[in-house]
Coordinates of C-alpha atoms in Angstrom, one line a residue:
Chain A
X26 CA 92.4 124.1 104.3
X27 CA 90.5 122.9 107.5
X28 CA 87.8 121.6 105.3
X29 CA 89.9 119.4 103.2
X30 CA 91.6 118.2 106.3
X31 CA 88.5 117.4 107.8
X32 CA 86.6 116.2 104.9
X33 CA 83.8 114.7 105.1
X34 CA 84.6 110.6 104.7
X35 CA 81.4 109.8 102.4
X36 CA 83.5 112.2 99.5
X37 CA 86.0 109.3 100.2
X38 CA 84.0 106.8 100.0
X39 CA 82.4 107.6 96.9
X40 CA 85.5 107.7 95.0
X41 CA 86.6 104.2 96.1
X42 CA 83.5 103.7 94.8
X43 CA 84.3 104.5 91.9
X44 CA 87.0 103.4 92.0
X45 CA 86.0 100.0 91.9
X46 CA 83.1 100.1 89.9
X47 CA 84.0 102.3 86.7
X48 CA 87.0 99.6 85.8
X49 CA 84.6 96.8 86.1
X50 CA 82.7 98.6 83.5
X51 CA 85.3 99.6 80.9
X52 CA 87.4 97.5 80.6
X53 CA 91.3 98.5 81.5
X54 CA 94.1 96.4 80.0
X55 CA 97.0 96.4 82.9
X56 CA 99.7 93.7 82.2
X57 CA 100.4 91.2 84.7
X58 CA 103.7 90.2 85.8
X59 CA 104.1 87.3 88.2
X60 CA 106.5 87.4 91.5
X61 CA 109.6 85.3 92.4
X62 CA 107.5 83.9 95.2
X63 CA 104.8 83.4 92.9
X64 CA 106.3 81.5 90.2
X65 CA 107.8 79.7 92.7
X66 CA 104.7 77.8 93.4
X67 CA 104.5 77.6 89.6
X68 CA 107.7 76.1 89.0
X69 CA 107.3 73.3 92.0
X70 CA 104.3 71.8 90.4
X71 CA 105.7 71.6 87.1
X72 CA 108.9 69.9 89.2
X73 CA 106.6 67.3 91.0
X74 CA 104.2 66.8 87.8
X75 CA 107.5 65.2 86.1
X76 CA 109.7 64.2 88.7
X77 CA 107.3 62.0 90.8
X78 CA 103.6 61.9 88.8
X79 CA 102.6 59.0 90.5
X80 CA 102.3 60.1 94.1
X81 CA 98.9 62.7 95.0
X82 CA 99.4 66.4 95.9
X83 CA 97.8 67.2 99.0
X84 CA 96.0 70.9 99.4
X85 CA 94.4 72.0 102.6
X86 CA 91.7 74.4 102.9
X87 CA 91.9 77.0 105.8
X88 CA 89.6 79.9 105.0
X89 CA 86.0 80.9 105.2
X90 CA 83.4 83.0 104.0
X91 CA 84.9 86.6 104.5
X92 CA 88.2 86.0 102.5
X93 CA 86.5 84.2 99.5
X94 CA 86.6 86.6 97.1
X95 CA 90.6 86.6 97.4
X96 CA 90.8 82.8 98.4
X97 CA 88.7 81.8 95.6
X98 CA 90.7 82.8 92.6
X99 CA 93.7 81.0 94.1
X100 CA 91.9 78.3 95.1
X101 CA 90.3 77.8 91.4
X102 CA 93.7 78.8 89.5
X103 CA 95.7 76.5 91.8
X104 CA 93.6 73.3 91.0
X105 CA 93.7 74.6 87.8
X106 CA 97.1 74.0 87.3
X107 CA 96.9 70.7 89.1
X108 CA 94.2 68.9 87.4
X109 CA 95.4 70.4 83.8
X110 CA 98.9 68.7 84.4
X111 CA 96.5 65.6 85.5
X112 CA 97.8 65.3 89.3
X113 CA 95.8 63.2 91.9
X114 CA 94.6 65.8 94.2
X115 CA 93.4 65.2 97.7
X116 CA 91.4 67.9 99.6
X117 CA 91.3 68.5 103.3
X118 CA 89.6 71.6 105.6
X119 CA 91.0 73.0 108.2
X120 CA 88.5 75.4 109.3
X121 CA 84.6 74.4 108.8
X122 CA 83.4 76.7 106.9
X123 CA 85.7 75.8 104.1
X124 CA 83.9 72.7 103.0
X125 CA 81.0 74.4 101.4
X126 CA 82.8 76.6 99.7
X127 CA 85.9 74.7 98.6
X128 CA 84.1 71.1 98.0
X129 CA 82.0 72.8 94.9
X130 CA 85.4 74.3 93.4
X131 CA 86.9 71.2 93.3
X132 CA 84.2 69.3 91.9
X133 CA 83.4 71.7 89.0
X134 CA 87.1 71.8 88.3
X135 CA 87.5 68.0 88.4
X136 CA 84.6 67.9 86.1
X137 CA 86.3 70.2 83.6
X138 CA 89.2 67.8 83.0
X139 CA 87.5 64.8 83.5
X140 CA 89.0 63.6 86.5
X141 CA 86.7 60.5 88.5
X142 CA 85.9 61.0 92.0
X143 CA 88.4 58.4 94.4
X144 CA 90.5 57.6 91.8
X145 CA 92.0 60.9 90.5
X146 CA 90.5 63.2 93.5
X147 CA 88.9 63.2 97.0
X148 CA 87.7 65.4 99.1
X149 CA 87.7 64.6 103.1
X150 CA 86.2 67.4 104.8
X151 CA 86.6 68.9 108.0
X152 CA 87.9 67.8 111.0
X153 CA 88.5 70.2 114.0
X154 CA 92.0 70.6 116.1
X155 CA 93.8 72.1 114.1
X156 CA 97.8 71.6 114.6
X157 CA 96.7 68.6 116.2
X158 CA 95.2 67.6 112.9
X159 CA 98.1 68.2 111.0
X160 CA 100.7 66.5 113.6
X161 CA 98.2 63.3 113.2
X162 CA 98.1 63.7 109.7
X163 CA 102.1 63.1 109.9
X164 CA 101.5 59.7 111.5
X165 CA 97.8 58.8 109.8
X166 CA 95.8 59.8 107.2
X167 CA 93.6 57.2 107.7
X168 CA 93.4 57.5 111.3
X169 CA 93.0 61.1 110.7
X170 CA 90.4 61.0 108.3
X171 CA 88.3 58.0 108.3
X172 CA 85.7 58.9 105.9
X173 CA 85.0 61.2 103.0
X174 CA 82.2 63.8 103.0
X175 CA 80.2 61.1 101.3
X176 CA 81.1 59.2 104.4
X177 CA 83.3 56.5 102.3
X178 CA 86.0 55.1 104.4
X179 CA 89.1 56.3 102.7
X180 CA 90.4 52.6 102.4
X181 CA 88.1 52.3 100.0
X182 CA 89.5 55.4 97.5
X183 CA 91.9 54.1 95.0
X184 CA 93.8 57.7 95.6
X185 CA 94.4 57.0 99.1
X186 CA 95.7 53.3 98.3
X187 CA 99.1 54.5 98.9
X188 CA 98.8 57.0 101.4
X189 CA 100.2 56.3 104.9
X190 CA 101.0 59.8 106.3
X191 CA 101.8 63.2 104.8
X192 CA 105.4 61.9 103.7
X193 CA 103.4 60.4 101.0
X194 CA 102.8 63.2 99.2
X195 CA 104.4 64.8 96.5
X196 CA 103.7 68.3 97.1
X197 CA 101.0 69.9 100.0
X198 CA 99.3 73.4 99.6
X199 CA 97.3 75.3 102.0
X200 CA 95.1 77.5 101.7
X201 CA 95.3 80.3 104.7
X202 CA 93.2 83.0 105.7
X203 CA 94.4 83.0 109.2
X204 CA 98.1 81.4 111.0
X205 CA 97.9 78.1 109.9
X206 CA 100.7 77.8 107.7
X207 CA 103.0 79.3 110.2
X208 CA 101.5 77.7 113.3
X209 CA 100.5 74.8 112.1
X210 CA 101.6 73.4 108.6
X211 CA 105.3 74.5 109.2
X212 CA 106.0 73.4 112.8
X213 CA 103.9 70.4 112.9
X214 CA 103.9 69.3 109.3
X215 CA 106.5 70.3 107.0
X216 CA 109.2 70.9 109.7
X217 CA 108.8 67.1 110.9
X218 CA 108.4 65.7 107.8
X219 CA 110.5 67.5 105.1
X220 CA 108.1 68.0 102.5
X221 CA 107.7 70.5 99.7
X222 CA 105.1 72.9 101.0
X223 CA 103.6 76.1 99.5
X224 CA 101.1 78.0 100.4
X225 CA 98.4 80.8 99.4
X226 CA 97.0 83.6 102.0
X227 CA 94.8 86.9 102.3
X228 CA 97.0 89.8 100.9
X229 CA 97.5 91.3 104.8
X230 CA 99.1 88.1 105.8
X231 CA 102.0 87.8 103.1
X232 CA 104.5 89.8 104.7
X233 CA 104.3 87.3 107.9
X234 CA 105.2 84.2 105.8
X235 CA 108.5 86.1 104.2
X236 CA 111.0 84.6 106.6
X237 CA 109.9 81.0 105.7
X238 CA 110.4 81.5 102.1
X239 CA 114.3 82.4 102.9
X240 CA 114.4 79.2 105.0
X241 CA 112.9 77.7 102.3
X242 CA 109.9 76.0 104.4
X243 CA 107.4 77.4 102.0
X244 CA 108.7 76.9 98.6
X245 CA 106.3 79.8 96.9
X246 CA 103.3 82.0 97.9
X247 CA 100.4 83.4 96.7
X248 CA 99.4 86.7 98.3
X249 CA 96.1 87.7 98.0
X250 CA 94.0 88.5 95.1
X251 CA 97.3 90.3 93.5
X252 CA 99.0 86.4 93.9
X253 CA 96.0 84.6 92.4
X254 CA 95.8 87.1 89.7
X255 CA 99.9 86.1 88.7
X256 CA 99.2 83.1 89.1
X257 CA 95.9 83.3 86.5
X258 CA 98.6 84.8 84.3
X259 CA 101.4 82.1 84.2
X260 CA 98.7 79.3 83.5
X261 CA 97.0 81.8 80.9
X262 CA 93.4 81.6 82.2
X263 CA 91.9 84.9 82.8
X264 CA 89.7 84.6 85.9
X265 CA 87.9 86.8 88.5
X266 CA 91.5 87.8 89.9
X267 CA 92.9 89.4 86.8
X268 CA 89.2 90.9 85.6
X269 CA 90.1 92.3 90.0
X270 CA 93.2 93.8 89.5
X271 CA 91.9 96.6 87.2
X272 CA 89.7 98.2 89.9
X273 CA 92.4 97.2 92.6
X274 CA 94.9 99.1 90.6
X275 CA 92.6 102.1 90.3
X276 CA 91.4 102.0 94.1
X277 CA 95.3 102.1 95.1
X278 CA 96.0 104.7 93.2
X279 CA 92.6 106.5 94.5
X280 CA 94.4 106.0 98.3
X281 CA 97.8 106.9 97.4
X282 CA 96.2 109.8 95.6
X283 CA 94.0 110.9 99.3
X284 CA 97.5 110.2 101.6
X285 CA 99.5 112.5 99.3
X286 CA 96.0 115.1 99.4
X287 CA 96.2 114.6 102.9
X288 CA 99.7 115.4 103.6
X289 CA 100.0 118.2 101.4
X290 CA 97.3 120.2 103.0
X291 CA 98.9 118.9 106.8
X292 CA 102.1 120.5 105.4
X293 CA 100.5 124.1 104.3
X294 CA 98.5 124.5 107.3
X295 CA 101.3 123.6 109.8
X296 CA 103.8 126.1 107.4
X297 CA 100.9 129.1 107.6
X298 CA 100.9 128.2 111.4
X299 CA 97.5 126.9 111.8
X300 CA 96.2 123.9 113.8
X301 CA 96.6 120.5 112.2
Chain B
X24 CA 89.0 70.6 146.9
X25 CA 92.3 72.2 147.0
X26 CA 93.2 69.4 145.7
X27 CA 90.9 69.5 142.2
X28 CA 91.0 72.8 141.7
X29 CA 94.7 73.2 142.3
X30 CA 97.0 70.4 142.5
X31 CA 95.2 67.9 140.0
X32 CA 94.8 70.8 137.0
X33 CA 98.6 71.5 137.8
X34 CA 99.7 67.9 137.8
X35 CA 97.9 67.8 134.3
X36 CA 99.8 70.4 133.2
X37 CA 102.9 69.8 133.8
X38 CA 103.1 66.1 132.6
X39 CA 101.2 66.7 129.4
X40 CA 103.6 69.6 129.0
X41 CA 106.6 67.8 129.4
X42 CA 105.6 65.0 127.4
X43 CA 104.1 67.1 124.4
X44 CA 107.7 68.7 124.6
X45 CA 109.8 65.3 125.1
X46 CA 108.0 63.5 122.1
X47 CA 108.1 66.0 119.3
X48 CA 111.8 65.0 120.0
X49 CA 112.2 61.6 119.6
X50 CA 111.3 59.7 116.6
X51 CA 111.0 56.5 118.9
X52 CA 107.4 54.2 117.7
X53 CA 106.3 54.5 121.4
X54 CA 106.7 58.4 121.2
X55 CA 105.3 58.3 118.2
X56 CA 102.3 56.2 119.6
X57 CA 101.7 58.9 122.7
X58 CA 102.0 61.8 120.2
X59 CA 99.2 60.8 118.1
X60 CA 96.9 59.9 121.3
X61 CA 97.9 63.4 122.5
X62 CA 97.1 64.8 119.5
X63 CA 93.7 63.0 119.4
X64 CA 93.0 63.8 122.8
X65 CA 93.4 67.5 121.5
X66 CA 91.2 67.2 118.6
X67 CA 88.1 66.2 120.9
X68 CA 88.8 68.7 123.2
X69 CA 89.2 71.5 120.3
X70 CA 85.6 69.3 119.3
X71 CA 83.7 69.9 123.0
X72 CA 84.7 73.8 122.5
X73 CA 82.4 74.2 120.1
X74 CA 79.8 73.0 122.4
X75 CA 81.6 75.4 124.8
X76 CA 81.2 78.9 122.2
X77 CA 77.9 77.6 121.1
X78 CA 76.6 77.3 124.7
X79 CA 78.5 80.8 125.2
X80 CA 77.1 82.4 122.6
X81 CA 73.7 81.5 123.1
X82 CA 73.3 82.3 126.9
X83 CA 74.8 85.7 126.4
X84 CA 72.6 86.8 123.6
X85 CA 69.6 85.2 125.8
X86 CA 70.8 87.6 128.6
X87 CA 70.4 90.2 126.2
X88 CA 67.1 89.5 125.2
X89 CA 65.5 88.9 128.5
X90 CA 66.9 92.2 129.7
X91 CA 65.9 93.9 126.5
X92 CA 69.1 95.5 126.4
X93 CA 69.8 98.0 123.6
X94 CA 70.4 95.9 120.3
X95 CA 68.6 93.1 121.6
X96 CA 66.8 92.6 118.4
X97 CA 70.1 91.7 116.8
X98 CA 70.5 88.7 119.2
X99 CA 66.7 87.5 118.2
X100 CA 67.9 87.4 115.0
X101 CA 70.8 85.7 115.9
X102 CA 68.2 82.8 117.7
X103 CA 66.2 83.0 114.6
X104 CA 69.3 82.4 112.0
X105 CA 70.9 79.6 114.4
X106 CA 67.2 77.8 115.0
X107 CA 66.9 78.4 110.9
X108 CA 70.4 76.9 109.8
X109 CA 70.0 73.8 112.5
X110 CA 66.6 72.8 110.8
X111 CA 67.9 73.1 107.4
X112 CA 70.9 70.8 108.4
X113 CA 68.9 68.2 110.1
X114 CA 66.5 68.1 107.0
X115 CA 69.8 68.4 104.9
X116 CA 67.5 68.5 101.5
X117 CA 64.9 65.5 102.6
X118 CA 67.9 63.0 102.8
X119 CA 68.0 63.6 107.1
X120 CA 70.5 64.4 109.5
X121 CA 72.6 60.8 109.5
X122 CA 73.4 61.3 105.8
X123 CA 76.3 63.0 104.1
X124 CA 75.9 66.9 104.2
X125 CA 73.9 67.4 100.9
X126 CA 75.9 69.7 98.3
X127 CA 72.4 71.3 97.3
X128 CA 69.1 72.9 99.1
X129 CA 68.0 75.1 101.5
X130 CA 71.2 75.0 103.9
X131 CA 73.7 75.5 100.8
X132 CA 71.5 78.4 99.6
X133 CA 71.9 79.9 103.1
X134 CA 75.3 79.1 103.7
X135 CA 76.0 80.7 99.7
X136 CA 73.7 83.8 99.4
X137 CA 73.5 84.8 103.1
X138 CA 76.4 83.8 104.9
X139 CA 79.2 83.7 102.0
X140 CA 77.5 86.8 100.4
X141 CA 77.3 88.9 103.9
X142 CA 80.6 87.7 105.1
X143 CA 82.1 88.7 101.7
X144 CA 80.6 92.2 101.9
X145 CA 81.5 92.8 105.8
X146 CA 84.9 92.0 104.6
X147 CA 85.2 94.1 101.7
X148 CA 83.7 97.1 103.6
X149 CA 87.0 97.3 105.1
X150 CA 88.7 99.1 102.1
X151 CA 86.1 102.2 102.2
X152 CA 87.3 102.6 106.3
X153 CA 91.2 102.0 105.6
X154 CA 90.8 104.3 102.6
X155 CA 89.3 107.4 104.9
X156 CA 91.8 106.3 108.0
X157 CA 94.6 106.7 105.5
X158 CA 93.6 110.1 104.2
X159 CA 93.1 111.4 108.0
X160 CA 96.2 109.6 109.6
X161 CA 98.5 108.9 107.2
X162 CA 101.4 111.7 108.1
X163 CA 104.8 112.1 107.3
X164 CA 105.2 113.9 110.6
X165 CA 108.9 113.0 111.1
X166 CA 111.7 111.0 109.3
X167 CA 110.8 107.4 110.4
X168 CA 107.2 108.1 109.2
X169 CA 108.1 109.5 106.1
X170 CA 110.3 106.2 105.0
X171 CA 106.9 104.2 106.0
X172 CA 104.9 106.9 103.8
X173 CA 107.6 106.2 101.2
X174 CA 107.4 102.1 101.6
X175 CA 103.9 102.0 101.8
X176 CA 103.4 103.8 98.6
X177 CA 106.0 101.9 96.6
X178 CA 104.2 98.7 97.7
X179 CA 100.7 99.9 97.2
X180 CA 101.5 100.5 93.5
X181 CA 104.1 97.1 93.3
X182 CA 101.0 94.8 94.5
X183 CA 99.4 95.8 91.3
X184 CA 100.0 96.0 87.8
X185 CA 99.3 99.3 87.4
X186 CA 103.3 99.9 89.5
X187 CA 104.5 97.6 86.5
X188 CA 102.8 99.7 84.0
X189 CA 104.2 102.9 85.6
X190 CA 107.5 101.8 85.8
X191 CA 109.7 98.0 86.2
X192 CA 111.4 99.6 88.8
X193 CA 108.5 99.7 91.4
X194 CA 107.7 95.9 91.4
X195 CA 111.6 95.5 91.8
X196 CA 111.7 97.8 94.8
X197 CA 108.3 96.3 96.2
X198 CA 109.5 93.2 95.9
X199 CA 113.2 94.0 97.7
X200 CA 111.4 95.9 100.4
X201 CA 109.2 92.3 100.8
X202 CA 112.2 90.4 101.3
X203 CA 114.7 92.3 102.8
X204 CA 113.4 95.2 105.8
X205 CA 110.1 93.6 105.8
X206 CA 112.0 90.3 106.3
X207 CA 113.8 91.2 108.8
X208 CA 111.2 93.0 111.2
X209 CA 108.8 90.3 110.7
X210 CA 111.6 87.5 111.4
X211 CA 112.9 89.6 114.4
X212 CA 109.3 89.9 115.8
X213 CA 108.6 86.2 115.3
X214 CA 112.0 85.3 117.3
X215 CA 110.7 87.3 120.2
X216 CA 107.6 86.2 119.8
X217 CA 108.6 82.8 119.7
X218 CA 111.2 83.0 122.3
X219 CA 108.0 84.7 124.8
X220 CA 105.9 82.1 124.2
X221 CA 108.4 79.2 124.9
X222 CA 109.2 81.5 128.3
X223 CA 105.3 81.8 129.1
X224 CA 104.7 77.7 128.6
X225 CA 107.6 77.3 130.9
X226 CA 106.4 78.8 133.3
X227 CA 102.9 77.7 133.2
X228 CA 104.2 74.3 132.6
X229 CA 106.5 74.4 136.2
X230 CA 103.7 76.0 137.5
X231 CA 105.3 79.7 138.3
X232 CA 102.3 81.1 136.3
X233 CA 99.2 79.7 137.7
X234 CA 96.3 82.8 136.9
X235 CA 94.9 80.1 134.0
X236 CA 93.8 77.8 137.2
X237 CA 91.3 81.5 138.3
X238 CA 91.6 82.4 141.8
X239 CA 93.4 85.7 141.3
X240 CA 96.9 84.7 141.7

């Protein structure tokens, strides 16, 4: 019993090894079934797409390298959605990083449906201060972002013609792998200037952002590579997220599996009297 | 001196405080006009910290080097990568460092095979230590930690389809436990949290807490 208790953690890692790799090899047909919170997000883009087409969506990119594999799959399933439905997207960074890795999604995604660069999409890059970004955003955008990445001042992007501040937006979406929809976004942004705002954030974050969904400052949410995989579901595209929740589904079970292991041999040892 | 190091940094303080806490207030166009130049302000200063960590970083991992301290091979390497990067973005792919950041060449194949790709893996190394941490620490000793044993399970298997496979009723529960206890913890702790940090800026702001100007006290 003391050797299981104390077993060795390479045994461990080798089955979350497995774990992971054996359903990216066969392949494992779990349904997917999309959240309240998710098809939230869902439902407010199909709102805006009808209810006011004409004015651009704004989404904000706040993540970097580490978290691309579950900020990715959002990132391409939400602009997805966007483009196919023909919305005028904007894209901003809010951490540097983001720019290399969000600036390519965009542009192969814009390409895909045909959308022309200034008049149906722009991209403006990165600028550092973060809330104080967003609280000039609320007053400027051009003030706030003079230029593209291509260095084009945005006066110049047809997009942009109509753009004064943030309350020129018909929807805004960020992208979080750290506090800036609920240090940012919501207090300086969406709290000042009543917009509809939703958001999409590493799986460890979600449970943070649950009391601004009740007070309805974040309309919907995408949580982590579960969130993007709904979300790949409710527009029917089947991307990395859903091909991810096979072996996520598998490597769960693998834990839950070692905790119960674990407590069952806790609870024999401490019954027999031994140390544990 | 006392003057500059004391007085002056306090004075700051306190008047950018109050007005940063005025404004946000008052939808008046002159309020509106010293928010954004505050806000400005605060976006070069955010800029000249970069300067600040870059300058930080560097001189530490320097130390390290010139004392050969253990590791100090790591912070060659880090010299190496940062002297590497900076000469691919100043070439940025033959069009120079006053254009646009080019979208292809050596600094995107860096920045995508080394940095995304190492980043990526760092991150995702994180499920083989929470797996083994789980299995060793994970214990239903008494009743409170069994209901989190309980919880964490339920959630584990709602967050992916395999709960929804198993059963409707996991997703259902996952997704009350989301937005009902979890709710409620996480709203509690973000009141006190909150309510802490509006006591803390109060007090730095009047100047009762004054350990942010050094000195000791």
């Amino acid at each position: 019993m003391d050797r299981l208790l104390n077993i060795d953690r390479r045994i461990i890692f080798i089955f979350v090894l497995l774990g992971v790799a054996i359903p990216l090899l066969i392949d494992i047909h779990l349904p997917i079934k999309p959240t309240p919170t998710v098809r939230a997000v869902y439902d407010e883009i199909e709102r805006v797409s009808i209810e006011d087409p004409d004015r651009p969506v704004l989404v904000s990119f706040s993540y970097g390298a580490s978290t691309m594999p579950e900020m990715e799959p959002m990132t391409r399933s939400i602009l997805h959605h966007l483009f196919s439905r023909g919305r005028k997207v904007v894209g901003i960074c809010l951490w540097p990083e983001a720019v290399g890795l969000a600036q390519p999604i965009m542009d192969e995604l814009a390409a895909e449906f045909g959308m022309k660069y200034g008049t149906d999409y722009a991209f403006l890059g990165y600028k550092p201060g973060a809330q104080a970004v967003v609280l000039n955003l609320g007053q400027s955008m051009a003030g706030t972002f003079p230029f593209d990445t291509a260095g084009t001042p945005v006066g110049d992007l047809p997009i942009l013609a109509k753009v004064q501040n943030l309350k020129d937006f018909s929807f805004v979406f960020d992208f979080a792998a750290g506090d800036s929809m609920e240090f940012w976004w919501i207090p300086y942004g969406q709290e000042k200037h009543r917009f509809p705002f939703a958001g999409g954030c590493t799986a460890v974050m979600a449970p943070d952002l649950y009391p601004f969904l009740q007070s309805r400052q974040l309309v919907g949410l995408l949580g982590g590579l579960a969130g993007a995989a709904e979300y790949e579901a409710l527009i029917g595209v089947s991307g990395s997220a859903t091909s991810g929740m096979e072996p996520q589904s598998v490597t769960h079970v693998i834990i839950i599996l070692f905790i119960l292991l674990g407590n069952t041999v806790y609870f024999t040892t401490r019954r027999r009297g031994g140390k544990a | 001196m006392l003057f500059l190091t004391r007085t002056l940094p306090f004075l700051f303080c306190f008047v950018f405080g109050m007005t940063g806490w005025v404004i946000y207030y008052v939808p008046h166009e002159w309020a509106q006009t010293v928010e954004r130049e505050i806000a400005l302000w605060l976006r070069l200063v955010y800029a000249f910290a970069y300067f600040l960590g870059l300058f930080s970083l560097l001189s530490l991992h320097w130390s390290k080097i010139r004392q050969r301290q253990a590791g100090w091979a790591y912070s060659l390497i880090v010299y190496i990568s940062f002297g590497v990067m900076t000469l691919f973005v100043v070439y940025n792919d033959g069009h120079g460092p006053f254009a646009a950041q080019a979208t292809t060449g050596p600094y995107q194949w860096m920045f995508t095979s080394v940095h995304v790709a190492s980043s990526a893996t760092m991150f995702s190394m994180l499920a083989f230590f929470i797996s083994s941490a789980a299995y060793r620490t994970f214990r239903a000793r008494t009743p409170e930690a069994a209901i989190l044993l309980v919880s964490a399970i339920i959630v584990m298997l709602g967050r992916v389809p395999i709960g929804a496979y198993i059963s409707d009723i996991i997703p259902d529960t996952m997704q009350w436990l989301m937005s009902v206890p979890n709710m409620a913890a996480k709203r509690g702790i973000l009141l006190g949290v909150s309510l802490g940090a509006i006591a803390t800026s109060l007090r730095i702001i009047f100047g009762i807490e004054r350990s942010y100007l050094g000195g000791g006290d």
